[in-house]
Amino acid sequence: MNYKFEFRPYQRKFKRPLQTSHGTWEIREGIILRLTADNGKIGLGEIAPIGWFGSETFLEALDYCRNLPDVISDRTIFSLPPNLPACQFGLESAWESATLKTDFKSAFSEDQTPSSRSNYSGLLPGGEGALLGRQILWMQGYRTFKWKIGVLPFQREVRILQELAIALQQATGDHPVSLRLDANGGLSLAEAEAWLQICDQLGGILEYLEQPLPVTELEAMVGLLDRFSTPIALDESIATLPQMQSVYRQGWRGIYVIKPCIAGSPSELRQFCHLNKIDAVFSSVFETEVGRKVALKLAGEIQHSSQRALGFGVDHLLESEKFLEDLW
Ligand SMILES: O=C(O)CCC(=O)C1=CC=C[C@@H](O)[C@@H]1C(=O)O
Ligand SMILES: [Mg+2]
């Protein structure tokens, strides 16, 4: 089967630049794809790369799209090289929505009502903003929160964490409350040990410490698993499917933070997760609803009854997605 191939690059500003230990992220760039099958059925997909995180860069993805012909075949869609995982995700999900029965639009209910927000994790502002941010997200219905560390000096962040933990421990309610810390691979081994010592003292409120060490330090992170009670989650270490498979083969049985939009082929991701019972948390890459619907649908197919909140808190971080209505 052949498909007419169209693509539209986009840019969306973060309302508040995202601070991570990698640096500050101000603009999310991506590409919306449209495939039109011979029978007229249309499928949308999204390419939302994060070059510094482990996928191809936006420019590599744009270059790939520019070099595709106006009409492409199934063969092209299923034979992308593994170094273009965000393109693989975008093209294959557009193909799925143009060929499979599922009505793309109804694939996943998008609106996060306050009651449903307890299934999602809310991303707190970096630094001191986390304290007020937690109150705002709490009122919006979140009960799982994620805070990026390695942004401010250690002692300052420890003080904020202790205030945050007290506020969460005192917060009443019927839904379990948890806090995730994300170091984005920015800590040294000594800093990671210091953080884990503190986390262990906070008891149950700390769900996990995400990517404490750089991708090159898998062995050291496996070692940390045995020495501290706070769970550790890998994110950058397993950004793409080949990395996930390699880390699994090397024996990682901790938590996997999966970002479907940059992992690669959705069908191969489904297969990997069904073959290997992994403790998965699904996470956004600040994509638009086009990629988010596919990612959340995958999460639903894969993690069924997992209790772990989805890292897809409403993207109040980004400018409106209204531009999607006038793309074509
Ligand atoms: O996982 C979540 O809760 C939200 C998404 C998120 O935190 C991230 C998305 C993309 C890159 C990073 O800044 C960050 C992460 O490291 O998980
Ligand atoms: Mg992360």
Coordinates of C-alpha atoms and ligand atoms in Angstrom, one line a residue:
M1 CA 0.0 0.0 0.0
N2 CA 1.2 3.5 -0.8
Y3 CA 0.5 6.7 1.2
K4 CA 0.7 10.4 0.3
F5 CA 3.2 11.8 2.8
E6 CA 3.0 15.3 4.3
F7 CA 4.7 16.9 7.2
R8 CA 4.6 20.1 9.2
P9 CA 7.3 21.2 11.6
Y10 CA 6.2 23.1 14.7
Q11 CA 7.6 25.1 17.6
R12 CA 6.0 25.5 21.0
K13 CA 7.4 27.6 23.8
F14 CA 7.5 26.4 27.4
K15 CA 5.6 28.8 29.5
R16 CA 8.3 28.4 32.0
P17 CA 11.7 27.2 30.6
L18 CA 12.2 23.7 31.9
Q19 CA 15.3 23.5 34.1
T20 CA 17.1 20.1 34.2
S21 CA 20.6 19.1 35.1
H22 CA 21.2 19.1 31.3
G23 CA 20.4 22.8 31.1
T24 CA 17.4 24.9 30.3
W25 CA 14.8 23.9 27.6
E26 CA 12.8 26.8 26.2
I27 CA 11.3 25.6 22.9
R28 CA 9.8 22.2 22.1
E29 CA 10.3 21.6 18.3
G30 CA 8.5 18.7 16.6
I31 CA 6.9 17.5 13.3
I32 CA 3.3 16.5 12.7
L33 CA 2.9 13.9 9.9
R34 CA -0.1 13.0 7.7
L35 CA -0.4 9.9 5.7
T36 CA -3.3 9.6 3.2
A37 CA -3.9 6.0 2.1
D38 CA -5.2 5.1 -1.4
N39 CA -8.7 4.6 0.1
G40 CA -8.6 8.2 1.3
K41 CA -8.2 7.2 5.0
I42 CA -6.0 9.7 6.9
G43 CA -3.5 9.0 9.7
L44 CA -1.7 11.5 11.9
G45 CA 1.6 10.9 13.7
E46 CA 4.1 13.0 15.6
I47 CA 7.9 13.1 15.6
A48 CA 9.0 14.7 19.0
P49 CA 12.7 14.1 19.3
I50 CA 15.0 15.1 22.2
G51 CA 18.5 14.9 20.8
W52 CA 20.2 15.6 24.2
F53 CA 18.2 12.8 25.8
G54 CA 19.2 10.0 23.4
S55 CA 16.9 10.2 20.3
E56 CA 17.8 11.8 17.0
T57 CA 17.9 15.6 16.9
F58 CA 15.0 17.7 15.6
L59 CA 17.2 18.7 12.6
E60 CA 18.0 15.1 11.8
A61 CA 14.3 14.2 11.9
L62 CA 13.4 17.2 9.7
D63 CA 16.2 16.3 7.2
Y64 CA 14.8 12.7 7.1
C65 CA 11.3 14.0 6.4
R66 CA 12.5 16.4 3.7
N67 CA 14.3 13.6 1.9
L68 CA 11.2 11.3 1.8
P69 CA 9.2 11.3 -1.5
D70 CA 5.6 12.7 -1.6
V71 CA 4.4 9.1 -1.8
I72 CA 5.8 6.4 0.5
S73 CA 5.2 2.7 0.9
D74 CA 4.7 0.3 3.9
R75 CA 8.2 -0.9 3.2
T76 CA 9.6 2.6 3.9
I77 CA 7.6 3.0 7.1
F78 CA 8.8 -0.3 8.5
S79 CA 12.4 -0.1 7.5
L80 CA 13.6 3.1 9.2
P81 CA 17.2 2.8 10.7
P82 CA 17.3 2.4 14.5
N83 CA 19.1 5.8 14.9
L84 CA 15.8 7.6 14.0
P85 CA 13.5 6.3 16.9
A86 CA 11.3 9.4 17.1
C87 CA 10.7 9.2 13.3
Q88 CA 10.0 5.4 13.6
F89 CA 7.4 6.2 16.3
G90 CA 5.8 9.0 14.2
L91 CA 5.6 7.2 10.9
E92 CA 4.4 3.9 12.4
S93 CA 1.7 5.5 14.6
A94 CA 0.5 7.5 11.5
W95 CA 0.4 4.3 9.6
E96 CA -1.5 2.5 12.4
S97 CA -4.1 5.3 12.5
A98 CA -4.5 5.3 8.7
T99 CA -4.8 1.5 8.3
L100 CA -6.1 -0.1 11.6
K101 CA -9.7 -0.1 12.7
T102 CA -9.1 2.1 15.8
D103 CA -10.6 5.5 15.2
F104 CA -7.6 7.7 15.9
K105 CA -9.5 10.5 17.5
S106 CA -11.2 8.3 20.0
A107 CA -8.0 6.4 20.8
F108 CA -7.7 7.9 24.3
S109 CA -9.8 10.2 26.3
E110 CA -7.7 13.4 26.5
D111 CA -9.4 15.5 29.1
Q112 CA -7.8 15.1 32.5
T113 CA -10.5 15.8 35.0
P114 CA -9.5 16.5 38.6
S115 CA -10.5 13.0 39.7
S116 CA -8.5 11.4 36.9
R117 CA -5.5 13.5 37.6
S118 CA -4.5 11.2 40.5
N119 CA -3.5 8.8 37.7
Y120 CA -1.0 11.3 36.4
S121 CA 2.2 12.8 37.8
G122 CA 2.4 16.6 38.0
L123 CA 5.8 18.1 37.2
L124 CA 6.9 20.6 39.8
P125 CA 8.9 23.7 39.0
G126 CA 12.6 23.4 39.7
G127 CA 14.1 24.9 42.8
E128 CA 12.0 26.8 45.4
G129 CA 9.1 27.0 43.0
A130 CA 8.3 23.4 43.9
L131 CA 6.7 24.4 47.2
L132 CA 4.0 26.6 45.7
G133 CA 3.8 24.5 42.6
R134 CA 2.9 21.5 44.8
Q135 CA 0.0 23.3 46.3
I136 CA -1.3 24.4 42.8
L137 CA -1.0 20.9 41.4
W138 CA -2.6 19.4 44.5
M139 CA -5.6 21.6 44.0
Q140 CA -5.8 20.4 40.4
G141 CA -6.1 16.8 41.7
Y142 CA -2.5 15.5 41.4
R143 CA -1.3 13.1 44.1
T144 CA 2.0 12.1 42.4
F145 CA 4.6 14.8 41.9
K146 CA 8.0 14.9 40.2
W147 CA 10.8 17.3 41.0
K148 CA 14.0 17.8 39.1
I149 CA 17.1 17.9 41.3
G150 CA 20.7 18.8 40.5
V151 CA 19.5 22.2 39.4
L152 CA 20.4 24.1 42.6
P153 CA 23.3 23.5 45.1
F154 CA 22.8 20.3 47.0
Q155 CA 22.1 21.8 50.5
R156 CA 19.4 24.2 49.1
E157 CA 17.7 21.3 47.4
V158 CA 17.8 19.1 50.4
R159 CA 16.1 21.8 52.5
I160 CA 13.4 22.2 49.8
L161 CA 12.9 18.4 49.7
Q162 CA 12.4 18.3 53.4
E163 CA 9.8 21.1 53.3
L164 CA 8.1 19.3 50.4
A165 CA 8.1 16.0 52.2
I166 CA 6.5 17.5 55.3
A167 CA 3.8 19.2 53.3
L168 CA 3.0 16.0 51.5
Q169 CA 3.1 13.9 54.6
Q170 CA 0.6 16.3 56.3
A171 CA -1.7 16.5 53.3
T172 CA -4.7 14.4 54.0
G173 CA -6.8 12.5 51.5
D174 CA -7.8 9.0 50.4
H175 CA -5.3 8.7 47.6
P176 CA -1.7 7.6 48.3
V177 CA 0.7 10.5 47.8
S178 CA 4.2 10.1 46.2
L179 CA 7.1 12.1 45.1
R180 CA 9.6 11.3 42.3
L181 CA 13.0 12.9 42.1
D182 CA 14.7 13.2 38.7
A183 CA 18.4 13.9 38.6
N184 CA 18.6 13.6 34.7
G185 CA 22.0 11.8 35.2
G186 CA 23.6 14.9 36.7
L187 CA 24.9 13.5 40.0
S188 CA 28.2 12.0 41.0
L189 CA 28.2 8.7 42.8
A190 CA 28.9 10.5 46.1
E191 CA 26.0 12.9 45.5
A192 CA 23.7 10.0 44.5
E193 CA 24.6 8.2 47.7
A194 CA 23.9 11.4 49.8
W195 CA 20.5 11.8 48.1
L196 CA 19.5 8.2 48.6
Q197 CA 20.4 8.4 52.3
I198 CA 18.1 11.3 52.6
C199 CA 15.4 9.6 50.5
D200 CA 15.6 6.5 52.6
Q201 CA 14.8 8.6 55.7
L202 CA 11.7 10.0 54.0
G203 CA 10.1 6.6 54.0
G204 CA 7.2 5.7 51.7
I205 CA 6.6 9.1 50.3
L206 CA 9.6 8.8 47.9
E207 CA 8.4 6.7 45.0
Y208 CA 11.8 6.6 43.3
L209 CA 15.0 8.5 42.3
E210 CA 15.1 8.8 38.5
Q211 CA 18.4 8.5 36.6
P212 CA 20.8 9.5 39.4
L213 CA 24.0 8.8 37.3
P214 CA 25.0 9.3 33.7
V215 CA 24.0 6.6 31.1
T216 CA 27.6 5.2 31.2
E217 CA 27.2 4.3 34.9
L218 CA 24.7 1.4 34.7
E219 CA 26.8 -0.9 36.9
A220 CA 27.1 1.7 39.6
M221 CA 23.3 2.2 39.6
V222 CA 22.8 -1.5 39.9
G223 CA 25.1 -1.3 42.9
L224 CA 23.0 1.5 44.4
L225 CA 19.9 -0.7 44.2
D226 CA 21.3 -3.1 46.7
R227 CA 22.4 -0.5 49.2
F228 CA 19.4 1.7 49.6
S229 CA 15.7 1.1 50.0
T230 CA 14.6 3.9 47.8
P231 CA 13.8 2.5 44.3
I232 CA 15.8 3.7 41.3
A233 CA 14.3 4.4 37.9
L234 CA 16.2 4.5 34.6
D235 CA 15.2 7.1 32.0
E236 CA 18.0 8.4 29.8
S237 CA 19.7 5.0 30.1
I238 CA 16.7 3.4 28.3
A239 CA 15.5 6.3 26.1
T240 CA 15.4 4.0 23.0
L241 CA 14.3 0.4 22.4
P242 CA 17.8 -0.8 21.6
Q243 CA 19.0 0.7 24.9
M244 CA 16.0 -0.8 26.8
Q245 CA 16.8 -4.3 25.4
S246 CA 20.5 -4.0 26.2
V247 CA 19.8 -2.7 29.8
Y248 CA 17.4 -5.6 30.3
R249 CA 19.9 -8.1 29.0
Q250 CA 22.5 -6.6 31.5
G251 CA 20.0 -7.5 34.3
W252 CA 18.3 -4.3 35.2
R253 CA 15.1 -5.2 37.2
G254 CA 14.5 -1.7 38.6
I255 CA 12.0 0.7 37.2
Y256 CA 11.9 1.7 33.5
V257 CA 10.8 5.2 32.6
I258 CA 9.5 4.7 29.1
K259 CA 9.1 7.7 26.7
P260 CA 7.1 6.0 23.9
C261 CA 7.5 9.0 21.5
I262 CA 11.3 8.7 21.4
A263 CA 11.6 4.9 22.1
G264 CA 11.1 3.8 18.5
S265 CA 8.5 1.4 16.8
P266 CA 5.3 1.2 18.9
S267 CA 4.7 -2.4 17.9
E268 CA 8.3 -3.4 18.9
L269 CA 7.8 -1.6 22.2
R270 CA 4.5 -3.4 22.8
Q271 CA 6.3 -6.7 22.1
F272 CA 9.3 -6.0 24.4
C273 CA 7.0 -5.1 27.3
H274 CA 4.8 -8.1 26.8
L275 CA 7.8 -10.5 26.6
N276 CA 9.6 -9.0 29.6
K277 CA 7.6 -8.2 32.7
I278 CA 9.1 -4.8 33.5
D279 CA 8.1 -2.3 36.1
A280 CA 7.3 0.6 33.7
V281 CA 6.4 4.2 34.2
F282 CA 5.2 6.0 31.0
S283 CA 6.5 9.5 30.5
S284 CA 5.8 12.4 28.2
V285 CA 8.4 14.2 26.0
F286 CA 6.1 17.3 26.0
E287 CA 4.6 16.1 22.7
T288 CA 1.2 17.4 21.4
E289 CA -2.0 15.5 21.7
V290 CA -1.1 13.7 18.4
G291 CA 1.8 11.8 20.0
R292 CA 0.3 11.8 23.5
K293 CA -2.8 9.9 22.4
V294 CA -0.6 7.2 20.9
A295 CA 1.7 7.1 23.9
L296 CA -1.2 6.9 26.4
K297 CA -2.9 4.2 24.3
L298 CA 0.4 2.2 24.4
A299 CA 0.6 2.7 28.1
G300 CA -2.9 1.4 28.5
E301 CA -2.2 -1.7 26.4
I302 CA 1.1 -2.4 28.2
Q303 CA 0.8 -1.4 31.8
H304 CA -2.8 -2.5 32.4
S305 CA -3.1 -2.6 36.2
S306 CA 0.2 -0.9 37.1
Q307 CA -0.4 1.6 40.0
R308 CA 2.3 3.9 38.8
A309 CA 1.0 7.3 37.8
L310 CA 1.6 8.4 34.2
G311 CA 4.2 11.0 33.6
F312 CA 1.8 12.9 31.4
G313 CA 0.6 15.7 33.7
V314 CA -1.3 18.3 31.7
D315 CA 1.1 20.3 29.7
H316 CA 0.4 23.6 31.4
L317 CA 4.1 24.0 30.8
L318 CA 3.7 24.6 27.1
E319 CA 1.8 27.1 24.9
S320 CA -1.5 26.0 23.5
E321 CA -1.9 23.2 20.9
K322 CA -4.4 25.3 18.9
F323 CA -2.0 25.4 16.0
L324 CA -2.8 21.8 15.3
E325 CA -6.2 22.8 13.9
D326 CA -4.8 24.9 11.1
L327 CA -1.9 22.7 10.0
W328 CA -3.3 21.4 6.7
Ligands
LIG1 O1 8.1 12.1 33.2 C1 7.3 13.1 33.6 O2 6.7 13.1 34.6 C2 7.2 14.3 32.7 C3 8.2 14.4 31.6 C4 9.6 14.7 32.1 O3 9.9 14.8 33.3 C5 10.7 14.8 31.1 C6 10.5 14.8 29.8 C7 11.5 15.0 28.8 C8 12.8 15.3 29.3 C9 13.1 15.6 30.7 O4 13.0 17.0 30.9 C10 12.1 15.0 31.6 C11 12.6 13.7 32.2 O5 13.9 13.5 32.3 O6 11.9 12.8 32.5
MG2 MG 13.6 11.7 33.5

